[in-house]
Short mmCIF file of C-alpha atoms in Angstrom, two decimals:
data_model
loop_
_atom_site.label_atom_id
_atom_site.label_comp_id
_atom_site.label_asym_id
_atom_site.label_seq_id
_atom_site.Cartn_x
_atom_site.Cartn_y
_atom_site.Cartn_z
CA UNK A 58 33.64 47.35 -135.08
CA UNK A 59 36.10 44.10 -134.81
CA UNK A 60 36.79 45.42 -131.32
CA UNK A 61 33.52 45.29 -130.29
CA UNK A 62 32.97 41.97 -131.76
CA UNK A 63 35.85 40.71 -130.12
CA UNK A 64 34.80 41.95 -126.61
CA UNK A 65 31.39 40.24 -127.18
CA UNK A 66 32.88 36.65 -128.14
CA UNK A 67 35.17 36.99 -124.95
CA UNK A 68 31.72 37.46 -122.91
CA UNK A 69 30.34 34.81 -124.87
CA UNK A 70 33.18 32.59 -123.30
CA UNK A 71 33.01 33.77 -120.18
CA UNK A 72 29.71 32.30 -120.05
CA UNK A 73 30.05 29.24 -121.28
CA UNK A 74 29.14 29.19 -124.35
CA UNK A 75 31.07 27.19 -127.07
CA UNK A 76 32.62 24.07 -126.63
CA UNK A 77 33.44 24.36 -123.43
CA UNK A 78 31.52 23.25 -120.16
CA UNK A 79 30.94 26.01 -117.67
CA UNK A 80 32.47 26.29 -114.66
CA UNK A 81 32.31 28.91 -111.71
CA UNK A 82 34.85 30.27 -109.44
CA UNK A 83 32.90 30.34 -106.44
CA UNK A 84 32.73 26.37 -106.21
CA UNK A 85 34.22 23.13 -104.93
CA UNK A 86 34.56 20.41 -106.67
CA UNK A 87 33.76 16.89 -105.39
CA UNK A 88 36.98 15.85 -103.81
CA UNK A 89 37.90 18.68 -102.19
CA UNK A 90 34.86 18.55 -100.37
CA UNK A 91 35.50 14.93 -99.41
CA UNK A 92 38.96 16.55 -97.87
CA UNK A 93 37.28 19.35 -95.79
CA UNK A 94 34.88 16.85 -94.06
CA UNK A 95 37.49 14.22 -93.35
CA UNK A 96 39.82 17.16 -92.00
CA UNK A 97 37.22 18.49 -89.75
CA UNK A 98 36.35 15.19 -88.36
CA UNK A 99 39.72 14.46 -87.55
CA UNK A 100 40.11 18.12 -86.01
CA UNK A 101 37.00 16.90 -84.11
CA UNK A 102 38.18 14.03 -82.52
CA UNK A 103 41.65 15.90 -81.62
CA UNK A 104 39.25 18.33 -79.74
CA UNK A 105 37.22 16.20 -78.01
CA UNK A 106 40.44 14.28 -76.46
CA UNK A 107 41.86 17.22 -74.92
CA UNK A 108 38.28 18.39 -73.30
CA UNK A 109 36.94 15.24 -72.23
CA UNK A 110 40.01 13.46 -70.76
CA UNK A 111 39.44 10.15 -68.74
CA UNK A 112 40.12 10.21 -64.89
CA UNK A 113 43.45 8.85 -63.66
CA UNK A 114 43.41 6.04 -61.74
CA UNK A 115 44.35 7.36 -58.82
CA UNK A 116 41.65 9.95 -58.42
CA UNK A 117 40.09 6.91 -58.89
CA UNK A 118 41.30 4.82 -56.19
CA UNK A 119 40.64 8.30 -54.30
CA UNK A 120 37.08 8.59 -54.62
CA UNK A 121 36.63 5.08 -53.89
CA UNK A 122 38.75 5.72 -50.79
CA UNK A 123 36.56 8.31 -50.16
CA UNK A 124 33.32 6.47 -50.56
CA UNK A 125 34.62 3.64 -48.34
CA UNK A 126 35.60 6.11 -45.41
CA UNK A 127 31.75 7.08 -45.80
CA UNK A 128 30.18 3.64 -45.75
CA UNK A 129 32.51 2.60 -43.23
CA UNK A 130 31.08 5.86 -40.93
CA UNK A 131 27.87 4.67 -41.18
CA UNK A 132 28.46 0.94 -40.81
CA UNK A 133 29.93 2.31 -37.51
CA UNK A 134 27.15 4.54 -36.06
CA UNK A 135 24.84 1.74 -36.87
CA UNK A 136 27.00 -0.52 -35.10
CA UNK A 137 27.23 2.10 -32.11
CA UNK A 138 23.55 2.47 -32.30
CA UNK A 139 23.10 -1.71 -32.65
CA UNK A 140 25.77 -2.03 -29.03
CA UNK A 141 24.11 1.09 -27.56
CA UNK A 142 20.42 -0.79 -28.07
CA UNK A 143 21.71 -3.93 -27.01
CA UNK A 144 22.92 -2.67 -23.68
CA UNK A 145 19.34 -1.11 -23.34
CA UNK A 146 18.10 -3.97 -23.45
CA UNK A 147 20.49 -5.78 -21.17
CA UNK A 148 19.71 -3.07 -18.79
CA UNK A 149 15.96 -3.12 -19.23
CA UNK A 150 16.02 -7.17 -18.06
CA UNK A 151 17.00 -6.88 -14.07
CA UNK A 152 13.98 -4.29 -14.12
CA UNK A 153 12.07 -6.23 -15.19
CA UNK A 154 13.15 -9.31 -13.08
CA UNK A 155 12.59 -6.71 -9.92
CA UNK A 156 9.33 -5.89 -11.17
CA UNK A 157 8.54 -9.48 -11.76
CA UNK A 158 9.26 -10.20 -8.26
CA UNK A 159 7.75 -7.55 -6.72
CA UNK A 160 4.76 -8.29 -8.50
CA UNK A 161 4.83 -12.25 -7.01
CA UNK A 162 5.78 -10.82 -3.77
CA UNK A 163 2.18 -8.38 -4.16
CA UNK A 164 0.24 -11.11 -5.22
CA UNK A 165 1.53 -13.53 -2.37
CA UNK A 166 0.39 -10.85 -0.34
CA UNK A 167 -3.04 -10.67 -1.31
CA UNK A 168 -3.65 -14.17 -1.45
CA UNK A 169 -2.45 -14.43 2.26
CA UNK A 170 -4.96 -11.81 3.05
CA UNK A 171 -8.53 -12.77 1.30
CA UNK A 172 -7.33 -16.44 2.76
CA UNK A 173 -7.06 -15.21 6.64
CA UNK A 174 -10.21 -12.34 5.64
CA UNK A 175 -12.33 -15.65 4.20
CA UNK A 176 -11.01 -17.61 7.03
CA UNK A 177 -12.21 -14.77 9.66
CA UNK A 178 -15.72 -13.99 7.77
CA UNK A 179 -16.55 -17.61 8.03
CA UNK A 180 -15.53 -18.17 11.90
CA UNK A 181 -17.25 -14.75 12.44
CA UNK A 182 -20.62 -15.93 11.05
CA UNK A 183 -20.41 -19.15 12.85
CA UNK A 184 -20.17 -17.71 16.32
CA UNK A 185 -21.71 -14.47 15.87
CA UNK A 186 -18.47 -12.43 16.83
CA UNK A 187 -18.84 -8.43 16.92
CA UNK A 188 -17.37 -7.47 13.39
CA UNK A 189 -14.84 -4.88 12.67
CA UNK A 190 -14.52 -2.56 9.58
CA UNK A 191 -11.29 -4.65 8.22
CA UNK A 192 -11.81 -7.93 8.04
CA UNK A 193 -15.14 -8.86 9.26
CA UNK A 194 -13.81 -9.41 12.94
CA UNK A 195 -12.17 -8.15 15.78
CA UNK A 196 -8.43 -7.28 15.48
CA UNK A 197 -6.52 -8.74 18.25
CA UNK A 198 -2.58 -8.21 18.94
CA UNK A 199 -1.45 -11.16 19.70
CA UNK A 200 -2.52 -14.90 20.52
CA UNK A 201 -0.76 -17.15 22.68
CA UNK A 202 -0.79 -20.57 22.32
CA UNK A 203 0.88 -22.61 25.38
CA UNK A 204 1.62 -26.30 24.34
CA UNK A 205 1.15 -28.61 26.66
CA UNK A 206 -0.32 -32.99 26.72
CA UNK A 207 -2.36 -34.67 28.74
CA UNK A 208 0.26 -35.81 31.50
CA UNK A 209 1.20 -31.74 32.14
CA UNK A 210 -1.74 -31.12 34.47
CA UNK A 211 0.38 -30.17 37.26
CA UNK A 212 2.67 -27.67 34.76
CA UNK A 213 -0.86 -25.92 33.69
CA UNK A 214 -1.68 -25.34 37.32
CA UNK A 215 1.93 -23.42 38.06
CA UNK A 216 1.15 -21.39 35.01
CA UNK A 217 -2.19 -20.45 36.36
CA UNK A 218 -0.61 -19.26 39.55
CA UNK A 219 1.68 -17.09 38.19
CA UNK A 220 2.39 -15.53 34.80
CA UNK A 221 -1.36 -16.55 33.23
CA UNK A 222 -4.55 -14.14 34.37
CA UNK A 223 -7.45 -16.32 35.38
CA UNK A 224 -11.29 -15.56 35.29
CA UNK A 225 -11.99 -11.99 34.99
CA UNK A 226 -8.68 -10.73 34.57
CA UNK A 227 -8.31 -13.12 31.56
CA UNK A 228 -11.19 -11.55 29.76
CA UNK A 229 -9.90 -8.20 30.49
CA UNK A 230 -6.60 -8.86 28.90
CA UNK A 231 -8.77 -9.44 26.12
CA UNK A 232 -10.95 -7.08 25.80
CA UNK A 233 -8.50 -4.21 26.52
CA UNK A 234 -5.36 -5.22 26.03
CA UNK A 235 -6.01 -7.61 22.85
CA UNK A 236 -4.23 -10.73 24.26
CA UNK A 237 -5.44 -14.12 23.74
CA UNK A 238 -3.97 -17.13 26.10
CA UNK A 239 -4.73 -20.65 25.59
CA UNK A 240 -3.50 -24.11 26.41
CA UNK A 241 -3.58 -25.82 23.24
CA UNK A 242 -3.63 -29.53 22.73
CA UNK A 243 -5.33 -32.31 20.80
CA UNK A 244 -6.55 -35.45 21.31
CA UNK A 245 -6.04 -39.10 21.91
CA UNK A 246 -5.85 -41.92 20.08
CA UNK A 247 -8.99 -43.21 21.40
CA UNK A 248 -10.99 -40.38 20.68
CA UNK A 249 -13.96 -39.40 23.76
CA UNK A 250 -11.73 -41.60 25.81
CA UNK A 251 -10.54 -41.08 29.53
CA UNK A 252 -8.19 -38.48 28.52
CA UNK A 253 -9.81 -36.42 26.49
CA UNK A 254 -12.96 -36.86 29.29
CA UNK A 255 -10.04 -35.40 31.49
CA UNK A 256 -9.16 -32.05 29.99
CA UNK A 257 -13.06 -31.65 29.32
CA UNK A 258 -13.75 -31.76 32.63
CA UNK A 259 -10.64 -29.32 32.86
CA UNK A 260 -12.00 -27.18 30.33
CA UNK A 261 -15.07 -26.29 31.56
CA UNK A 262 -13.39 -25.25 35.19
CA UNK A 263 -11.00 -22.97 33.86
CA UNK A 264 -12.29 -22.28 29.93
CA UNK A 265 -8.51 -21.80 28.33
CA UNK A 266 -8.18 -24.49 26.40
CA UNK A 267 -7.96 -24.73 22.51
CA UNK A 268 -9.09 -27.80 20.99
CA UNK A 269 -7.10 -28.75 17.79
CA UNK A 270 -7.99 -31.42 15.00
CA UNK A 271 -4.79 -33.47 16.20
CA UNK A 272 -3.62 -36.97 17.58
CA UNK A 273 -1.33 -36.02 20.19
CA UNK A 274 2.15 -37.28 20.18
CA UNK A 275 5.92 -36.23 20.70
CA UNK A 276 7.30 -37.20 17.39
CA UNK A 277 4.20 -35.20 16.08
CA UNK A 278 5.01 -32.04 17.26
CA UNK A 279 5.49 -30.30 13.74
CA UNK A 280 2.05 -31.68 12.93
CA UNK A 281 0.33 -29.70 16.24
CA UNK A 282 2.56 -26.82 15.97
CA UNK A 283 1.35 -26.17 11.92
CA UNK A 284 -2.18 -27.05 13.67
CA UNK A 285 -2.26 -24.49 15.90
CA UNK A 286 -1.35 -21.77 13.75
CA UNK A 287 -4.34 -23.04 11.48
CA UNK A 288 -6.77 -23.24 14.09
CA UNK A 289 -5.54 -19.97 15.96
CA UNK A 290 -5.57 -18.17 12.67
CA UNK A 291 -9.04 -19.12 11.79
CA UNK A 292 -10.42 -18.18 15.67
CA UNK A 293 -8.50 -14.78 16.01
CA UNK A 294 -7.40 -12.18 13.75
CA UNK A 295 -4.72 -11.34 15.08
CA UNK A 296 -1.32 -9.05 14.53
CA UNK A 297 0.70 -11.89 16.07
CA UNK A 298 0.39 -15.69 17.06
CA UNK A 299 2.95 -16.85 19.84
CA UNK A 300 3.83 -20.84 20.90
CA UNK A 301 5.33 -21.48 24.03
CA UNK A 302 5.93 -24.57 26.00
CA UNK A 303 4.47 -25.15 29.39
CA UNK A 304 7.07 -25.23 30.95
CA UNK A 305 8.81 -22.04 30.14
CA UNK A 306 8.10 -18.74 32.18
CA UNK A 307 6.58 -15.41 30.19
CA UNK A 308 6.48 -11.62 31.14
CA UNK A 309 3.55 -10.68 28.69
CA UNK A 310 4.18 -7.12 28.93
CA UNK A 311 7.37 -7.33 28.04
CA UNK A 312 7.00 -9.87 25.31
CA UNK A 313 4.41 -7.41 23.63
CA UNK A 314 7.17 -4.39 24.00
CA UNK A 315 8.99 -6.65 21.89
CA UNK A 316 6.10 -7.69 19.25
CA UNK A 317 5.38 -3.94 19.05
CA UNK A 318 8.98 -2.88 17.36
CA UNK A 319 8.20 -5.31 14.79
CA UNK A 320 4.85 -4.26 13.15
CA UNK A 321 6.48 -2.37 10.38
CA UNK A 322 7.73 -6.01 9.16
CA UNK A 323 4.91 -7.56 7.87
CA UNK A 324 6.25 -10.94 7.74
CA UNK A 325 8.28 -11.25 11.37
CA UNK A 326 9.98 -14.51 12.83
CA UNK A 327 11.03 -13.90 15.86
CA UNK A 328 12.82 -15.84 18.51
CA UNK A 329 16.14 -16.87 20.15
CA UNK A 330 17.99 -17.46 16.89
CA UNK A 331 20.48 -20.83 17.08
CA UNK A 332 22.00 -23.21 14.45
CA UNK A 333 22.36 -27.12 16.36
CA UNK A 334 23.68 -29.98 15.24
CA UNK A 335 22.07 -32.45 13.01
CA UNK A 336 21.90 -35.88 14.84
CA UNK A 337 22.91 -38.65 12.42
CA UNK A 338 22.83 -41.55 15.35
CA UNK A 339 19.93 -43.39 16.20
CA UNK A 340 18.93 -43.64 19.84
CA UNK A 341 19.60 -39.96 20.99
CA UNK A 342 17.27 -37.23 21.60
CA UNK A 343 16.71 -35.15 18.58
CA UNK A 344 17.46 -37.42 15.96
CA UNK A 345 17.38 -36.20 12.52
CA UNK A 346 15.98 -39.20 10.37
CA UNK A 347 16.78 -37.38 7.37
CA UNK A 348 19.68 -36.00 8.29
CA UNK A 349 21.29 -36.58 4.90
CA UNK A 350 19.11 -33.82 3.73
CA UNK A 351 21.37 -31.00 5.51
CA UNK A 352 24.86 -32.03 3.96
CA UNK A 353 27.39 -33.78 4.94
CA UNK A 354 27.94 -35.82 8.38
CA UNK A 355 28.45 -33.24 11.16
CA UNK A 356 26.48 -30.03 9.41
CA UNK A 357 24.65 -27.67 11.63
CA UNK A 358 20.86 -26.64 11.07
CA UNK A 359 19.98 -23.42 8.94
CA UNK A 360 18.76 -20.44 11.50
CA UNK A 361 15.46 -20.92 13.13
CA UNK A 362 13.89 -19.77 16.73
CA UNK A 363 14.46 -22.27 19.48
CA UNK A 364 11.29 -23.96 20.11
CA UNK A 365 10.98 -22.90 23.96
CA UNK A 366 9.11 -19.60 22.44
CA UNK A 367 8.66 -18.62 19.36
CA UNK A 368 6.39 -15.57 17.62
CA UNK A 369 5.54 -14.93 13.60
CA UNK A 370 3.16 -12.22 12.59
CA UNK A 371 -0.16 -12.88 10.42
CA UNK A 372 1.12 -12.97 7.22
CA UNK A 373 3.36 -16.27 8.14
CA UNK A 374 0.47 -17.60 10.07
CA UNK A 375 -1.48 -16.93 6.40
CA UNK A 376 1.32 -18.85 4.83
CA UNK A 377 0.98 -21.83 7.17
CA UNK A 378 -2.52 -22.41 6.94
CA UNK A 379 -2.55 -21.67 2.97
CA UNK A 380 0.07 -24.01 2.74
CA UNK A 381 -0.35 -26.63 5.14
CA UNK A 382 -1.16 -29.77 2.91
CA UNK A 383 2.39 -29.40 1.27
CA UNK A 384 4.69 -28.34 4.52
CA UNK A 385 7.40 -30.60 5.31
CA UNK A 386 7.81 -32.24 8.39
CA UNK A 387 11.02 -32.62 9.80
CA UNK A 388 10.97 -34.90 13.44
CA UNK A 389 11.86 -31.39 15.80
CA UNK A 390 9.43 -28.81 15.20
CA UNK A 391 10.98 -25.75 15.33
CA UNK A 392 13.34 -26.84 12.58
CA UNK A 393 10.39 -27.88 10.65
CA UNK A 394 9.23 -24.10 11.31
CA UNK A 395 12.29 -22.51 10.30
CA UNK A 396 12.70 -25.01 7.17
CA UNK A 397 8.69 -23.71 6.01
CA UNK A 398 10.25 -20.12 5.70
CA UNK A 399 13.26 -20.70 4.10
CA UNK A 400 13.09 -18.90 0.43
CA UNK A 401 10.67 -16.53 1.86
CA UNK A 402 10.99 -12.83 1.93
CA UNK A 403 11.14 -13.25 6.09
CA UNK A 404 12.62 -11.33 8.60
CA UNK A 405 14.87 -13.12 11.13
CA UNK A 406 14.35 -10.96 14.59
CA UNK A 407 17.03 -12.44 16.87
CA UNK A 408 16.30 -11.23 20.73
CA UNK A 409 17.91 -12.88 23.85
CA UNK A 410 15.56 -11.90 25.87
CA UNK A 411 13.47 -14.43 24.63
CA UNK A 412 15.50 -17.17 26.13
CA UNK A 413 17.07 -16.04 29.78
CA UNK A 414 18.37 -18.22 31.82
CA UNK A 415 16.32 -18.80 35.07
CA UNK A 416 17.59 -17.37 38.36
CA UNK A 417 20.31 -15.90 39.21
CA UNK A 418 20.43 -15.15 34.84
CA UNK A 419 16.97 -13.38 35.32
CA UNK A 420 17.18 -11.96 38.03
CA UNK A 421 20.32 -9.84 37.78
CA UNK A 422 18.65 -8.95 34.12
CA UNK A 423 15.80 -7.73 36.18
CA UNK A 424 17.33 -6.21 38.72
CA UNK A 425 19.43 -3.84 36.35
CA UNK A 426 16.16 -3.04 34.42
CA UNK A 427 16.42 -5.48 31.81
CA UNK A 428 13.40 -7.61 32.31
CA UNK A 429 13.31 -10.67 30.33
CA UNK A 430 9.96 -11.63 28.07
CA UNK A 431 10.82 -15.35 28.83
CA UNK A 432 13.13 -17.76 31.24
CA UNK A 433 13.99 -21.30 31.28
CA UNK A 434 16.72 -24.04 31.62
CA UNK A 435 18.68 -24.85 28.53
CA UNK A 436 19.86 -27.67 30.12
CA UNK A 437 16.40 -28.85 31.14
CA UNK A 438 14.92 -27.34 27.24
CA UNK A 439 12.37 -25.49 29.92
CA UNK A 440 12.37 -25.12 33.76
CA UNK A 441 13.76 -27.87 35.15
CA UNK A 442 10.74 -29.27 37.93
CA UNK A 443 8.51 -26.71 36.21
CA UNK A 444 5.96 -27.53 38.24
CA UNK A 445 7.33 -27.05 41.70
CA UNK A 446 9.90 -23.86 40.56
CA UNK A 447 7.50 -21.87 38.09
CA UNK A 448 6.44 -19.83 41.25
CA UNK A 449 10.24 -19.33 42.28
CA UNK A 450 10.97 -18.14 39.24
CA UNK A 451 7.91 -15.92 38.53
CA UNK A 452 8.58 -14.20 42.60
CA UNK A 453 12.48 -13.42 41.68
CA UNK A 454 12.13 -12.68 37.51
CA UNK A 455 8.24 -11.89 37.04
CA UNK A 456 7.33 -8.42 36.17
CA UNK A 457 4.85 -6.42 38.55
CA UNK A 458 1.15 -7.47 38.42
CA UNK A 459 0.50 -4.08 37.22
CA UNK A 460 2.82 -3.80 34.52
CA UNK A 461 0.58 -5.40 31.86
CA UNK A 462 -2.46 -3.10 32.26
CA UNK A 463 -0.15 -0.16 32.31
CA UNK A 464 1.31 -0.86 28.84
CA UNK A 465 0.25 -0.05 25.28
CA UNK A 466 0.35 -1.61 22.08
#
């Protein structure tokens, strides 16, 4: 029985009862909790160091090295691309210049064509002229103009005897062959005076004459030479328009063998190429009063076509007569010609036999089958007593009578 009891009060205890408070084993008390949590955040922290460690510097400096290798990549392509577009462009501006140009050049061209197509439409309508499909008017091939004044009545009749069809063989050379021939000259001072009654009367005999809007004049000569283009343009439509002095001789047949080479050049100067002196001094013969314009004291003209003979095709003669109210005048006229083309997409045909000597020069040319298109003296700037040696020449250098209607253009 006391052994029972005894077993019963040590349960008692075990339970807390009496004076004691109850604890149980399976707890923690307060601070040792407090412990735990510090320890395990401090075993946290230890952790986290080792596992999540900073980058070094120099894998820092790396990666930036990196990154700068790449930006500095495409800086550089961009910069290729930026020089690679700018030398496009460079590139892009002389085509363009060229197509600038030969879009001025296209549009000078036109313009020089409805001006000589108005010019011919209005002549045709005036005189009733059959009309072709072109332009409104016959096409001609060439139209020669022989200069000559009122004193030269005796060098006109010596070019009607020999190298110039008269009467019906003048309008056949027309007709068939295309070739217009006039003497061309002005007027007087004194206009319906005794000299212009003179080559009136003159006129109406022979009918070759072209009548220009013009005071004659010698130190005008650049004045009736850019007049006769004009008025020869307006009259004829024509492939080419020819001056020539009165005094000089012409094979016509072989002057249009030589016109005929040249159509593929639409705008054709051609003549006996030279480059003279510029005369400062007073007093001589060709002075240049504004010499000072060509340089310094003893400079030589730019190239032009003596003035003995000269040809230019349509497109010049368009230019001319376009132009005419601003031309220059220089005191010779075939510089003044020459100086009107200069900056102009020309072509400068050189050919000698434009300017032969008269005999023996000609005629050894001749006789070795090299007939020249024109002779004179260069000492005489045209055959020296052209009116009593035109028929010499034309006997010993003259082509055969038949030699024109034989040939084609």
């Amino acid at each position: 029985m006391s052994f029972n009891k005894s077993r019963g009060s040590a349960a008692a205890a075990a339970l807390g009862g009496g004076d004691e408070p109850l604890v149980f084993r399976g707890t923690i008390s307060r601070k040792w909790t407090f412990l735990l949590c510090l320890g395990s955040f401090c075993i946290g922290l230890i952790f986290t160091n080792r596992m999540w460690t900073m980058p070094e510097p120099k894998e820092i400096i790396r990666r930036s090295a990196l990154e700068v290798n790449k930006m500095n990549l495409v800086s550089g392509d961009c910069a290729q691309k930026s020089i690679m577009e700018q030398k496009d462009i460079v590139g892009e501006v002389p085509r363009t210049q060229d197509a600038l140009q030969a879009l001025d050049k296209t549009i000078s061209n036109l313009e020089m064509e409805l001006a000589s197509a108005k010019a011919s439409q209005e002549e045709s309508e005036l005189n009733g002229a059959p009309l072709s499909e072109s332009t409104g008017k016959r096409r001609y091939f060439m139209v020669i103009g022989i200069n000559t004044a009122f004193s030269s009545r005796k060098r006109r009749d010596s070019v009607r005897a020999t190298w110039m069809p008269q009467g019906e063989r003048r309008r056949k050379l027309e007709e068939e062959k295309g070739i217009i021939i006039r003497f061309v000259i002005g007027h007087s001072a004194t206009s319906g005076g005794i000299l212009d009654r003179a080559i009136d009367a003159e006129d109406r005999k022979h009918g070759d004459f072209m009548r220009l809007d013009h005071v004659e004049g010698y130190l005008e000569l650049a004045a009736k030479t850019k007049a006769f283009f004009v008025t020869a343009l307006s009259t004829w439509d024509a492939e080419y328009y020819i001056k020539v002095d009165d005094d000089v001789h012409v094979n016509i047949a072989i002057l249009g063998n030589i016109l005929v080479k040249h159509r593929s050049k639409p705008r054709a100067y051609i003549g006996c190429m030279k480059s003279g002196p510029v005369l400062a001094q007073k007093g001589v013969r060709y002075h240049e009063p504004e010499y000072w314009k060509f340089g310094e004291w003893g400079n030589k003209y730019f190239r032009h076509a003596t003035g003995q003979l000269y040809a230019i095709s349509k497109d010049l003669a368009s230019y001319i007569s376009i132009n005419q109210h601003v031309l220059h005048k220089y005191a010779n006229e075939d510089v003044s010609l020459g100086a009107w083309f200069i900056g102009l997409d020309v072509e400068h045909v050189d050919d000698r036999r434009l300017c032969c000597g008269t005999q023996p020069d000609c005629e050894w040319k001749a006789q070795a089958g090299n007939v020249c298109a024109a002779s004179f003296d260069w000492s005489c700037s045209g055959i020296c007593k052209s009116a009593d040696r035109m028929k010499e020449v034309h006997q010993r250098c003259g082509e055969n009578d038949d030699t024109i209607w034989s040939a084609k253009f």
